[in-house]
Amino acid sequence: MKRILTIFSIIATLILFVSCGGSKPAEGEQKKEGEKQASQSAAVKKNIAVVYSTGGKGDKSFNDAVFKGLEKAKAELGITYKEYEPKNADADAKDALEKFAETGEFDLIIAVGFTMKDSLLAAAGAYPDQKFIIIDETVENVPNVASVTFKEHEGSFLVGALAAMMSKTGTVGFVGGMESPVIKKFQVGYEQGAKYIKPDIKVLPVYVGGSSAFNDPASAKTKSETLIQQKSDVIYHAAGGSGAGVFQAAKEKNIYAIGVDSNQDDIVKGTVLTSMMKYVDVATFNAVKDVIEGKFEPSHKELGIKEGYVGTTEFEFTKDLIGAENIKKLEEIKKDIADGKITVSPK
């Protein structure tokens, strides 16, 4: 009997030993996984680089919206960032992108604007381990590049409708920076919105052009004055820093203007009816946040009214001028676009 008890004791001891021994690899795997996660976390430097679109900061429009998003990321996510304002979107921008990439210091490099596409693709090809994102242009099937575009035509439809509501002459104007697929989306959306309200309204487009299309307010002012001479009494611009010239002409000639990208309503209070808001700041912040959290995806996102990325301001200085009935109508149009009842063509 004593012998039987001894055998059972030995078996029980062996089972306990095996059980305890089996737990060690699991603990080791947990430790290994923890070390891996810690390593991944340590690999995030929280350093971002940005190469702005030509025209640079201070445009109170597109570039400033990117800057606003980075400042928010700095405050809320604890990032640091370096920035560069190129003189042109070709060699200068390409050199800046590549100089940032070759340091290996940055979790993400942001290329701002559709004019940067070729420069970005060259830099991304030269530095395949560097993550990039381009804002306002489509890039697909490049493993280290994400891209974000917006449905500017949808937001422009709204301000086109407002322009038609406010026009007394039956003629409205549009000032674009340079002729390109992106800026054309602003124009055609604006035209569709205006004609949705008044099918017989005239929409007169002009473009600033030249080597400083988005930073030439003098030329934009001259072209706006030409539109005013042709009876345009509301002018919408999609011209970056050149838009200041549109506002100046509108103020001097006592007509209305419409801003773009950022809230420009307070630049000339009462003259700027609203601004077509394109929430580039939010897109910038979210792109940085995704990288910091290890969620970077080399994909393309297109964001519009339904997603909450384009629209109008709250008419802080012009609510009484526009009137409650017109504002209610704009809200109905906005909902119909989001619900798919109104389809806005980008071309």
CSV table of C-alpha atoms in Angstrom, one decimal:
chain,number,residue,atom,x,y,z
A,1,MET,CA,0.0,0.0,0.0
A,2,LYS,CA,2.9,2.3,0.9
A,3,ARG,CA,4.5,1.6,-2.4
A,4,ILE,CA,1.2,2.5,-4.3
A,5,LEU,CA,1.0,5.8,-2.5
A,6,THR,CA,4.6,6.5,-3.3
A,7,ILE,CA,4.0,5.9,-7.1
A,8,PHE,CA,0.9,8.2,-7.0
A,9,SER,CA,3.0,10.9,-5.2
A,10,ILE,CA,5.7,10.6,-8.0
A,11,ILE,CA,3.0,10.8,-10.7
A,12,ALA,CA,1.4,13.9,-9.1
A,13,THR,CA,4.7,15.6,-8.8
A,14,LEU,CA,5.5,14.9,-12.5
A,15,ILE,CA,2.1,16.3,-13.5
A,16,LEU,CA,2.7,19.4,-11.4
A,17,PHE,CA,6.2,19.8,-12.9
A,18,VAL,CA,4.9,19.5,-16.4
A,19,SER,CA,2.1,22.0,-15.7
A,20,CYS,CA,4.4,24.5,-14.3
A,21,GLY,CA,6.9,23.9,-17.1
A,22,GLY,CA,4.1,24.4,-19.6
A,23,SER,CA,3.4,27.8,-18.2
A,24,LYS,CA,6.9,29.2,-18.8
A,25,PRO,CA,6.7,29.4,-22.6
A,26,ALA,CA,3.4,31.2,-22.3
A,27,GLU,CA,4.9,33.8,-20.0
A,28,GLY,CA,7.9,34.0,-22.3
A,29,GLU,CA,5.6,34.7,-25.3
A,30,GLN,CA,3.8,37.4,-23.3
A,31,LYS,CA,7.1,39.0,-22.4
A,32,LYS,CA,8.2,38.8,-26.0
A,33,GLU,CA,4.9,40.4,-27.2
A,34,GLY,CA,5.2,43.1,-24.6
A,35,GLU,CA,8.8,43.8,-25.7
A,36,LYS,CA,7.6,43.9,-29.4
A,37,GLN,CA,4.8,46.4,-28.5
A,38,ALA,CA,7.3,48.6,-26.5
A,39,SER,CA,9.7,48.5,-29.4
A,40,GLN,CA,7.0,49.6,-31.9
A,41,SER,CA,6.0,52.4,-29.5
A,42,ALA,CA,9.6,53.5,-29.2
A,43,ALA,CA,9.9,53.5,-32.9
A,44,VAL,CA,7.4,56.3,-33.2
A,45,LYS,CA,9.4,59.5,-33.0
A,46,LYS,CA,6.3,61.9,-33.2
A,47,ASN,CA,8.2,63.9,-35.7
A,48,ILE,CA,6.4,65.2,-38.8
A,49,ALA,CA,7.6,67.2,-41.8
A,50,VAL,CA,5.5,69.2,-44.2
A,51,VAL,CA,6.2,70.8,-47.6
A,52,TYR,CA,3.5,73.4,-48.2
A,53,SER,CA,1.9,74.3,-51.5
A,54,THR,CA,3.4,77.2,-53.4
A,55,GLY,CA,2.1,80.4,-51.9
A,56,GLY,CA,3.0,79.1,-48.5
A,57,LYS,CA,1.7,79.9,-45.1
A,58,GLY,CA,-0.2,83.1,-44.5
A,59,ASP,CA,-2.7,82.5,-47.4
A,60,LYS,CA,-5.6,82.3,-44.9
A,61,SER,CA,-6.7,79.4,-46.9
A,62,PHE,CA,-5.4,76.0,-47.9
A,63,ASN,CA,-1.8,76.1,-46.5
A,64,ASP,CA,-3.0,77.8,-43.3
A,65,ALA,CA,-5.5,75.0,-42.8
A,66,VAL,CA,-2.7,72.4,-42.9
A,67,PHE,CA,-0.8,74.5,-40.4
A,68,LYS,CA,-3.8,74.6,-38.1
A,69,GLY,CA,-4.1,70.8,-38.2
A,70,LEU,CA,-0.4,70.4,-37.3
A,71,GLU,CA,-0.7,72.9,-34.4
A,72,LYS,CA,-3.7,70.8,-33.1
A,73,ALA,CA,-1.6,67.6,-33.4
A,74,LYS,CA,1.3,69.4,-31.6
A,75,ALA,CA,-1.1,70.4,-28.7
A,76,GLU,CA,-3.0,67.1,-28.5
A,77,LEU,CA,-0.7,64.4,-29.7
A,78,GLY,CA,2.7,65.9,-28.6
A,79,ILE,CA,4.3,65.9,-32.0
A,80,THR,CA,7.0,68.2,-33.3
A,81,TYR,CA,7.2,69.2,-36.9
A,82,LYS,CA,9.5,70.9,-39.4
A,83,GLU,CA,8.1,72.8,-42.4
A,84,TYR,CA,9.3,74.2,-45.8
A,85,GLU,CA,7.7,76.7,-48.1
A,86,PRO,CA,8.8,75.9,-51.7
A,87,LYS,CA,9.2,78.5,-54.4
A,88,ASN,CA,7.9,76.1,-57.0
A,89,ALA,CA,6.3,72.7,-57.0
A,90,ASP,CA,9.0,71.0,-59.2
A,91,ALA,CA,12.7,70.9,-58.3
A,92,ASP,CA,12.4,73.0,-55.1
A,93,ALA,CA,9.6,70.8,-53.6
A,94,LYS,CA,11.2,67.6,-54.7
A,95,ASP,CA,14.5,68.6,-53.1
A,96,ALA,CA,12.7,69.5,-49.9
A,97,LEU,CA,10.8,66.2,-49.7
A,98,GLU,CA,13.9,64.2,-50.3
A,99,LYS,CA,16.0,66.1,-47.8
A,100,PHE,CA,13.4,65.5,-45.2
A,101,ALA,CA,13.2,61.8,-46.2
A,102,GLU,CA,17.0,61.1,-46.2
A,103,THR,CA,17.3,62.1,-42.5
A,104,GLY,CA,15.1,59.2,-41.4
A,105,GLU,CA,13.8,61.4,-38.6
A,106,PHE,CA,10.1,61.6,-39.6
A,107,ASP,CA,7.2,59.3,-39.0
A,108,LEU,CA,5.3,61.1,-41.8
A,109,ILE,CA,6.1,63.7,-44.5
A,110,ILE,CA,3.2,65.7,-45.8
A,111,ALA,CA,3.1,67.1,-49.4
A,112,VAL,CA,0.5,69.8,-49.7
A,113,GLY,CA,-1.4,70.4,-52.9
A,114,PHE,CA,-2.1,68.8,-56.2
A,115,THR,CA,0.9,70.5,-57.8
A,116,MET,CA,3.2,68.3,-55.6
A,117,LYS,CA,2.3,65.0,-57.1
A,118,ASP,CA,5.3,64.4,-59.4
A,119,SER,CA,7.7,65.6,-56.7
A,120,LEU,CA,6.1,63.4,-54.1
A,121,LEU,CA,6.2,60.3,-56.3
A,122,ALA,CA,9.9,60.9,-57.1
A,123,ALA,CA,10.7,61.2,-53.4
A,124,ALA,CA,8.6,58.2,-52.4
A,125,GLY,CA,10.3,56.1,-55.0
A,126,ALA,CA,13.8,57.1,-53.8
A,127,TYR,CA,12.9,56.5,-50.1
A,128,PRO,CA,10.5,53.5,-50.0
A,129,ASP,CA,10.7,53.1,-46.2
A,130,GLN,CA,9.5,56.6,-45.6
A,131,LYS,CA,5.8,57.2,-45.1
A,132,PHE,CA,4.2,60.1,-47.1
A,133,ILE,CA,0.8,61.6,-47.6
A,134,ILE,CA,-0.3,64.0,-50.2
A,135,ILE,CA,-3.3,66.3,-49.7
A,136,ASP,CA,-5.5,67.3,-52.6
A,137,GLU,CA,-4.3,64.7,-55.1
A,138,THR,CA,-5.0,61.0,-55.8
A,139,VAL,CA,-2.1,58.5,-55.5
A,140,GLU,CA,-2.9,54.8,-55.5
A,141,ASN,CA,-0.9,51.5,-55.4
A,142,VAL,CA,2.2,53.1,-54.0
A,143,PRO,CA,3.0,51.2,-50.7
A,144,ASN,CA,4.4,54.2,-48.8
A,145,VAL,CA,2.0,56.9,-49.9
A,146,ALA,CA,-1.5,57.8,-48.6
A,147,SER,CA,-3.6,60.4,-50.3
A,148,VAL,CA,-6.6,62.6,-49.4
A,149,THR,CA,-8.9,64.4,-51.8
A,150,PHE,CA,-12.1,66.3,-51.2
A,151,LYS,CA,-15.4,66.7,-53.0
A,152,GLU,CA,-15.0,70.4,-53.6
A,153,HIS,CA,-17.7,70.3,-56.1
A,154,GLU,CA,-20.3,69.4,-53.4
A,155,GLY,CA,-19.3,72.3,-51.2
A,156,SER,CA,-19.1,74.6,-54.2
A,157,PHE,CA,-22.6,73.6,-55.1
A,158,LEU,CA,-23.8,75.0,-51.8
A,159,VAL,CA,-22.1,78.4,-52.3
A,160,GLY,CA,-23.2,78.5,-55.9
A,161,ALA,CA,-26.8,78.1,-54.7
A,162,LEU,CA,-26.2,80.9,-52.2
A,163,ALA,CA,-24.6,83.2,-54.9
A,164,ALA,CA,-27.7,82.7,-57.0
A,165,MET,CA,-30.0,83.5,-54.1
A,166,MET,CA,-28.1,86.7,-53.4
A,167,SER,CA,-27.5,87.9,-57.0
A,168,LYS,CA,-29.7,90.8,-58.2
A,169,THR,CA,-28.1,91.0,-61.7
A,170,GLY,CA,-28.5,87.3,-62.7
A,171,THR,CA,-24.7,87.1,-63.2
A,172,VAL,CA,-22.1,85.7,-60.8
A,173,GLY,CA,-18.4,85.2,-61.2
A,174,PHE,CA,-15.7,82.7,-60.4
A,175,VAL,CA,-11.9,83.3,-60.0
A,176,GLY,CA,-9.7,80.2,-60.0
A,177,GLY,CA,-6.0,80.2,-59.4
A,178,MET,CA,-4.9,78.0,-62.3
A,179,GLU,CA,-6.8,75.7,-64.6
A,180,SER,CA,-6.4,72.2,-63.3
A,181,PRO,CA,-8.7,69.2,-62.6
A,182,VAL,CA,-9.0,70.2,-58.9
A,183,ILE,CA,-9.8,73.8,-59.4
A,184,LYS,CA,-12.2,72.9,-62.1
A,185,LYS,CA,-14.2,70.9,-59.5
A,186,PHE,CA,-14.8,74.2,-57.6
A,187,GLN,CA,-15.9,75.9,-60.8
A,188,VAL,CA,-18.3,73.3,-62.1
A,189,GLY,CA,-19.8,72.6,-58.6
A,190,TYR,CA,-20.4,76.4,-58.2
A,191,GLU,CA,-22.1,76.5,-61.7
A,192,GLN,CA,-24.4,73.6,-60.9
A,193,GLY,CA,-25.4,75.1,-57.6
A,194,ALA,CA,-26.2,78.5,-59.1
A,195,LYS,CA,-28.2,76.9,-61.9
A,196,TYR,CA,-30.1,74.7,-59.4
A,197,ILE,CA,-31.6,77.9,-57.9
A,198,LYS,CA,-31.8,79.9,-61.1
A,199,PRO,CA,-31.5,77.8,-64.3
A,200,ASP,CA,-30.9,80.9,-66.5
A,201,ILE,CA,-28.2,82.6,-64.3
A,202,LYS,CA,-24.9,83.5,-66.0
A,203,VAL,CA,-21.7,82.1,-64.4
A,204,LEU,CA,-18.5,83.8,-65.6
A,205,PRO,CA,-15.2,82.1,-64.8
A,206,VAL,CA,-11.7,83.5,-65.0
A,207,TYR,CA,-8.3,82.2,-63.9
A,208,VAL,CA,-5.3,84.1,-62.4
A,209,GLY,CA,-2.7,81.9,-64.1
A,210,GLY,CA,1.0,82.8,-64.4
A,211,SER,CA,3.8,81.6,-62.2
A,212,SER,CA,2.2,82.7,-59.0
A,213,ALA,CA,-1.4,81.8,-59.6
A,214,PHE,CA,-2.1,81.2,-55.9
A,215,ASN,CA,-0.2,84.2,-54.6
A,216,ASP,CA,-1.0,87.1,-56.9
A,217,PRO,CA,-3.8,89.2,-55.4
A,218,ALA,CA,-3.1,92.1,-57.8
A,219,SER,CA,-3.9,90.0,-60.8
A,220,ALA,CA,-6.9,88.5,-59.0
A,221,LYS,CA,-8.2,92.0,-58.2
A,222,THR,CA,-7.9,93.1,-61.9
A,223,LYS,CA,-9.7,90.0,-63.1
A,224,SER,CA,-12.4,90.4,-60.5
A,225,GLU,CA,-13.0,94.0,-61.6
A,226,THR,CA,-13.5,92.7,-65.2
A,227,LEU,CA,-16.1,90.3,-63.9
A,228,ILE,CA,-17.8,93.1,-62.0
A,229,GLN,CA,-17.9,95.2,-65.2
A,230,GLN,CA,-19.7,92.3,-66.8
A,231,LYS,CA,-22.4,92.6,-64.1
A,232,SER,CA,-21.2,89.9,-61.7
A,233,ASP,CA,-22.4,90.8,-58.2
A,234,VAL,CA,-21.2,87.8,-56.3
A,235,ILE,CA,-17.7,86.3,-56.9
A,236,TYR,CA,-16.4,83.0,-55.6
A,237,HIS,CA,-12.7,82.4,-55.6
A,238,ALA,CA,-10.6,79.2,-55.4
A,239,ALA,CA,-7.2,80.9,-55.7
A,240,GLY,CA,-5.4,80.6,-52.4
A,241,GLY,CA,-3.6,83.8,-51.4
A,242,SER,CA,-4.7,85.5,-54.6
A,243,GLY,CA,-8.2,85.6,-53.1
A,244,ALA,CA,-7.3,88.7,-51.2
A,245,GLY,CA,-7.5,90.6,-54.4
A,246,VAL,CA,-11.0,89.3,-55.0
A,247,PHE,CA,-12.1,90.5,-51.6
A,248,GLN,CA,-10.6,93.9,-52.2
A,249,ALA,CA,-12.4,94.4,-55.5
A,250,ALA,CA,-15.7,93.2,-54.0
A,251,LYS,CA,-15.4,95.7,-51.1
A,252,GLU,CA,-14.5,98.6,-53.4
A,253,LYS,CA,-17.3,97.8,-55.9
A,254,ASN,CA,-19.9,97.0,-53.2
A,255,ILE,CA,-20.6,93.5,-54.3
A,256,TYR,CA,-20.4,90.1,-52.4
A,257,ALA,CA,-17.6,87.6,-52.4
A,258,ILE,CA,-17.2,84.0,-51.2
A,259,GLY,CA,-14.1,82.6,-49.6
A,260,VAL,CA,-12.6,79.2,-49.8
A,261,ASP,CA,-10.9,76.3,-47.8
A,262,SER,CA,-10.7,78.2,-44.5
A,263,ASN,CA,-13.1,80.5,-42.8
A,264,GLN,CA,-12.4,83.8,-44.5
A,265,ASP,CA,-15.6,85.6,-43.5
A,266,ASP,CA,-13.9,88.1,-41.2
A,267,ILE,CA,-11.4,89.3,-43.8
A,268,VAL,CA,-14.0,91.8,-45.1
A,269,LYS,CA,-16.9,91.5,-42.8
A,270,GLY,CA,-20.3,91.7,-44.5
A,271,THR,CA,-18.7,91.5,-48.0
A,272,VAL,CA,-17.7,87.9,-47.7
A,273,LEU,CA,-21.0,86.1,-47.6
A,274,THR,CA,-19.5,82.8,-46.5
A,275,SER,CA,-16.5,80.5,-47.2
A,276,MET,CA,-16.6,77.1,-48.8
A,277,MET,CA,-15.1,75.2,-45.9
A,278,LYS,CA,-12.8,72.3,-46.8
A,279,TYR,CA,-11.6,70.8,-43.5
A,280,VAL,CA,-8.0,70.2,-44.5
A,281,ASP,CA,-7.0,70.9,-40.9
A,282,VAL,CA,-9.1,67.9,-39.7
A,283,ALA,CA,-7.7,65.7,-42.5
A,284,THR,CA,-4.2,66.7,-41.6
A,285,PHE,CA,-4.7,66.0,-37.9
A,286,ASN,CA,-6.3,62.6,-38.5
A,287,ALA,CA,-3.5,61.6,-40.9
A,288,VAL,CA,-0.9,62.4,-38.2
A,289,LYS,CA,-2.9,60.6,-35.6
A,290,ASP,CA,-3.2,57.5,-37.7
A,291,VAL,CA,0.6,57.3,-38.1
A,292,ILE,CA,1.3,57.9,-34.4
A,293,GLU,CA,-1.1,55.1,-33.6
A,294,GLY,CA,0.3,52.7,-36.2
A,295,LYS,CA,-2.7,52.9,-38.4
A,296,PHE,CA,-1.1,54.3,-41.6
A,297,GLU,CA,-2.6,52.8,-44.8
A,298,PRO,CA,-1.3,53.5,-48.3
A,299,SER,CA,-4.8,54.2,-49.5
A,300,HIS,CA,-6.8,57.0,-51.0
A,301,LYS,CA,-9.7,58.8,-49.2
A,302,GLU,CA,-12.2,61.1,-50.9
A,303,LEU,CA,-14.2,63.2,-48.4
A,304,GLY,CA,-17.3,65.3,-49.0
A,305,ILE,CA,-20.5,66.6,-47.4
A,306,LYS,CA,-21.7,63.2,-46.2
A,307,GLU,CA,-18.3,62.6,-44.4
A,308,GLY,CA,-18.5,66.2,-42.9
A,309,TYR,CA,-15.4,67.5,-44.7
A,310,VAL,CA,-16.9,70.3,-46.9
A,311,GLY,CA,-19.6,72.8,-46.3
A,312,THR,CA,-20.2,76.5,-45.5
A,313,THR,CA,-19.4,78.6,-42.5
A,314,GLU,CA,-22.0,79.6,-39.9
A,315,PHE,CA,-22.6,83.0,-41.6
A,316,GLU,CA,-21.4,84.9,-38.5
A,317,PHE,CA,-21.3,88.3,-40.1
A,318,THR,CA,-24.0,87.8,-42.9
A,319,LYS,CA,-26.8,85.9,-41.3
A,320,ASP,CA,-29.2,88.8,-41.4
A,321,LEU,CA,-28.1,89.7,-45.0
A,322,ILE,CA,-28.8,86.2,-46.2
A,323,GLY,CA,-32.0,85.7,-44.3
A,324,ALA,CA,-33.4,82.7,-42.4
A,325,GLU,CA,-35.3,81.4,-45.4
A,326,ASN,CA,-32.2,81.2,-47.6
A,327,ILE,CA,-30.2,79.6,-44.9
A,328,LYS,CA,-32.9,77.0,-44.3
A,329,LYS,CA,-32.9,76.3,-48.1
A,330,LEU,CA,-29.1,75.7,-48.0
A,331,GLU,CA,-29.5,73.3,-45.1
A,332,GLU,CA,-32.1,71.3,-47.2
A,333,ILE,CA,-29.7,71.2,-50.2
A,334,LYS,CA,-26.9,70.1,-48.0
A,335,LYS,CA,-29.0,67.2,-46.6
A,336,ASP,CA,-30.2,66.2,-50.0
A,337,ILE,CA,-26.5,66.0,-51.2
A,338,ALA,CA,-25.6,63.9,-48.2
A,339,ASP,CA,-28.6,61.6,-48.8
A,340,GLY,CA,-27.9,61.2,-52.5
A,341,LYS,CA,-31.0,63.0,-53.6
A,342,ILE,CA,-28.9,65.7,-55.3
A,343,THR,CA,-25.9,64.4,-57.3
A,344,VAL,CA,-23.2,66.9,-58.0
A,345,SER,CA,-20.9,66.1,-60.9
A,346,PRO,CA,-17.2,66.8,-60.5
A,347,LYS,CA,-16.8,67.6,-64.2
